[in-house]
Tab-separated table of C-alpha atoms in Angstrom:
chain	number	residue	atom	x	y	z
C	200	GLU	CA	0.017	-0.204	-0.289
C	201	TYR	CA	2.725	2.219	0.900
C	202	ARG	CA	4.308	2.050	-2.283
C	203	LYS	CA	1.080	2.416	-4.199
C	204	LEU	CA	0.363	5.544	-2.553
C	205	VAL	CA	3.616	7.092	-3.166
C	206	LYS	CA	3.426	5.934	-6.917
C	207	THR	CA	-0.068	7.649	-7.149
C	208	PHE	CA	-0.086	10.484	-5.193
C	209	GLY	CA	3.862	11.495	-5.092
C	210	ARG	CA	6.665	12.111	-2.996
C	211	GLY	CA	4.630	15.204	-1.496
C	212	ILE	CA	2.390	13.371	0.461
C	213	LEU	CA	5.637	11.844	2.999
C	214	THR	CA	7.121	13.447	5.607
C	215	LYS	CA	10.820	13.957	6.253
C	216	ALA	CA	11.183	10.582	7.927
C	217	GLY	CA	9.473	8.913	5.131
C	218	ASN	CA	6.399	8.260	6.688
C	219	ILE	CA	2.911	9.037	5.376
C	220	ASP	CA	1.762	12.381	5.965
C	221	ARG	CA	-2.078	11.454	6.560
C	222	ARG	CA	-2.730	15.225	5.854
C	223	ALA	CA	-1.039	15.720	2.711
C	224	LEU	CA	-2.578	12.496	1.502
C	225	GLY	CA	-6.143	13.773	2.603
C	226	LYS	CA	-5.636	16.741	1.075
C	227	LEU	CA	-4.716	15.367	-2.655
C	228	ALA	CA	-7.172	12.362	-2.261
C	229	PHE	CA	-10.339	14.427	-1.506
C	230	ALA	CA	-9.285	17.015	-4.325
C	231	SER	CA	-11.369	15.304	-6.721
C	232	LYS	CA	-13.691	12.205	-7.126
C	233	THR	CA	-10.683	10.359	-9.230
C	234	SER	CA	-8.543	11.150	-6.548
C	235	LEU	CA	-10.726	9.716	-3.807
C	236	ALA	CA	-11.099	6.629	-6.018
C	237	LYS	CA	-7.704	6.010	-6.425
C	238	LEU	CA	-7.127	6.523	-2.342
C	239	ASN	CA	-10.351	3.982	-1.840
C	240	ALA	CA	-8.741	0.959	-4.621
C	241	ILE	CA	-5.320	1.397	-3.139
C	242	VAL	CA	-6.596	1.345	1.152
C	243	HIS	CA	-9.805	0.006	1.101
C	244	PRO	CA	-9.329	-3.338	0.137
C	245	ALA	CA	-6.851	-4.225	2.768
C	246	LEU	CA	-8.818	-2.134	5.514
C	247	LEU	CA	-11.879	-4.160	4.727
C	248	LYS	CA	-9.747	-7.937	4.916
C	249	LYS	CA	-8.204	-6.378	7.946
C	250	VAL	CA	-11.747	-5.589	9.593
C	251	ARG	CA	-13.092	-8.634	8.395
C	252	ALA	CA	-10.558	-10.650	10.271
C	253	GLU	CA	-10.838	-9.286	13.208
C	254	ILE	CA	-14.318	-9.710	13.482
C	255	ASP	CA	-13.701	-13.662	12.640
C	256	ARG	CA	-11.047	-13.675	15.379
C	257	ASN	CA	-13.362	-11.873	17.907
C	258	CYS	CA	-16.386	-13.612	16.972
C	259	LYS	CA	-17.705	-14.581	20.402
C	260	GLY	CA	-19.444	-12.242	22.419
C	261	LEU	CA	-19.397	-8.533	21.842
C	262	VAL	CA	-17.267	-7.460	19.047
C	263	VAL	CA	-17.337	-3.230	17.959
C	264	VAL	CA	-16.222	-2.361	15.106
C	265	ASP	CA	-15.821	1.600	14.526
C	266	ALA	CA	-15.357	2.154	10.662
C	267	ALA	CA	-16.979	5.353	9.490
C	268	LEU	CA	-17.179	3.746	5.933
C	269	LEU	CA	-19.326	0.559	7.526
C	270	PHE	CA	-22.347	1.343	5.505
C	271	THR	CA	-20.097	2.323	2.229
C	272	TRP	CA	-18.592	-1.275	2.643
C	273	GLY	CA	-22.009	-3.192	3.024
C	274	LEU	CA	-20.936	-4.496	6.305
C	275	ASP	CA	-23.867	-3.582	8.028
C	276	LYS	CA	-25.204	-6.349	6.128
C	277	GLU	CA	-22.753	-8.737	8.027
C	278	VAL	CA	-23.109	-7.408	11.488
C	279	ASP	CA	-25.912	-8.163	14.177
C	280	VAL	CA	-26.498	-4.870	14.930
C	281	ALA	CA	-25.269	-1.495	12.765
C	282	ILE	CA	-24.960	1.836	14.867
C	283	LEU	CA	-24.612	5.034	13.127
C	284	VAL	CA	-23.122	8.185	15.250
C	285	THR	CA	-24.093	11.158	13.691
C	286	ALA	CA	-23.776	15.149	13.848
C	287	ALA	CA	-24.918	18.415	12.004
C	288	ASP	CA	-22.438	19.123	8.994
C	289	ARG	CA	-21.795	22.585	11.180
C	290	LEU	CA	-20.771	20.381	14.131
C	291	LYS	CA	-18.499	18.182	12.435
C	292	VAL	CA	-16.695	20.931	10.963
C	293	LYS	CA	-16.665	22.648	13.688
C	294	ARG	CA	-15.194	20.173	16.057
C	295	LEU	CA	-12.448	19.076	13.062
C	296	VAL	CA	-11.474	22.691	12.776
C	297	GLU	CA	-10.709	22.837	16.299
C	298	ALA	CA	-8.722	19.201	16.257
C	299	GLY	CA	-6.628	21.140	13.861
C	300	MET	CA	-7.752	20.935	10.561
C	301	LYS	CA	-8.601	23.793	7.985
C	302	ALA	CA	-12.424	24.476	7.349
C	303	GLU	CA	-12.047	23.951	3.415
C	304	ASP	CA	-10.043	20.487	3.970
C	305	VAL	CA	-13.364	19.151	6.074
C	306	ALA	CA	-15.676	20.303	3.542
C	307	ALA	CA	-13.905	18.768	0.856
C	308	ARG	CA	-14.296	15.483	2.944
C	309	LEU	CA	-18.142	15.502	3.800
C	310	LYS	CA	-18.735	16.731	0.177
C	311	HIS	CA	-17.521	13.181	-1.000
C	312	GLN	CA	-19.385	11.418	1.823
C	313	PRO	CA	-22.891	10.369	1.583
C	314	PRO	CA	-25.121	12.320	4.021
C	315	ASP	CA	-26.147	10.850	7.311
C	316	SER	CA	-29.892	11.371	5.932
C	317	LYS	CA	-29.335	8.391	3.164
C	318	ILE	CA	-27.639	6.070	5.928
C	319	TRP	CA	-30.368	6.541	8.875
C	320	ARG	CA	-32.186	3.864	7.121
C	321	ARG	CA	-29.738	0.908	7.279
C	322	ALA	CA	-28.760	1.832	10.914
C	323	ASP	CA	-30.402	-0.394	13.812
C	324	PHE	CA	-29.609	2.764	16.104
C	325	VAL	CA	-29.225	6.372	15.216
C	326	LEU	CA	-26.880	8.117	18.214
C	327	GLU	CA	-27.379	11.934	17.836
C	328	ASN	CA	-24.203	13.293	19.096
C	329	LYS	CA	-24.836	16.810	18.506
C	330	GLY	CA	-23.812	17.365	22.859
C	331	SER	CA	-20.472	17.117	25.137
C	332	PHE	CA	-18.449	13.579	24.686
C	333	ALA	CA	-20.004	13.111	28.171
C	334	GLU	CA	-22.931	12.943	26.898
C	335	LEU	CA	-22.527	10.823	23.802
C	336	ARG	CA	-20.636	8.610	26.729
C	337	ARG	CA	-23.749	8.446	28.129
C	338	LYS	CA	-25.745	7.685	25.318
C	339	CYS	CA	-23.168	5.137	24.319
C	340	ARG	CA	-22.986	3.222	27.810
C	341	ALA	CA	-27.555	2.855	27.588
C	342	LEU	CA	-27.105	1.317	24.377
C	343	TRP	CA	-23.977	-1.009	25.658
C	344	ASN	CA	-26.125	-2.256	28.134
C	345	PHE	CA	-29.234	-2.813	26.169
C	346	PHE	CA	-27.217	-4.774	24.400
C	347	TYR	CA	-26.437	-7.350	27.423
C	348	SER	CA	-30.218	-7.042	28.374
C	349	ALA	CA	-33.251	-9.644	27.598
C	350	LYS	CA	-34.993	-7.178	25.245
C	351	PHE	CA	-31.851	-6.972	22.981
C	352	GLN	CA	-32.032	-11.058	22.846
C	353	ALA	CA	-35.405	-10.542	21.966
C	354	PHE	CA	-34.567	-7.823	19.296
C	355	LYS	CA	-32.046	-9.683	17.756
C	356	ALA	CA	-34.287	-13.348	17.503
C	357	ALA	CA	-36.752	-10.933	15.671
C	358	ARG	CA	-34.713	-9.820	13.356
C	359	LYS	CA	-33.623	-13.539	12.291
C	360	HIS	CA	-37.269	-13.909	11.199
């Protein structure tokens, strides 16, 4: 993957130490649909293989797959439960800018993502991340507890029919 990325996007994506500079790569990759398709063709197969291997390795009990591309890859059809964590685009931009990204880079990435409204219907649960981190953590904990409840077992059984 490393060589393919450098060959496709050039040495400008490397740090002085020779590692991939993810910001530089992201800026080039999200500049156009064609560039993004090239990045995805290089990176996605290996990532998907790794995610599936982790799921297979940990198939007993509860496995959490934290993958922004879960729905894009169709993995939502392969898991017992798919959860979408969503936030308004303006909030996504605000948070990513606060984390050090440039607003125009965030906008470029959002432009190439399907809107959450198109994914909602595929999710079994939707967590709205419009408050504080502590609030999101409380929602996650409540959902986690639900997964270990009798109600969840009934939910799972009903889905299989």
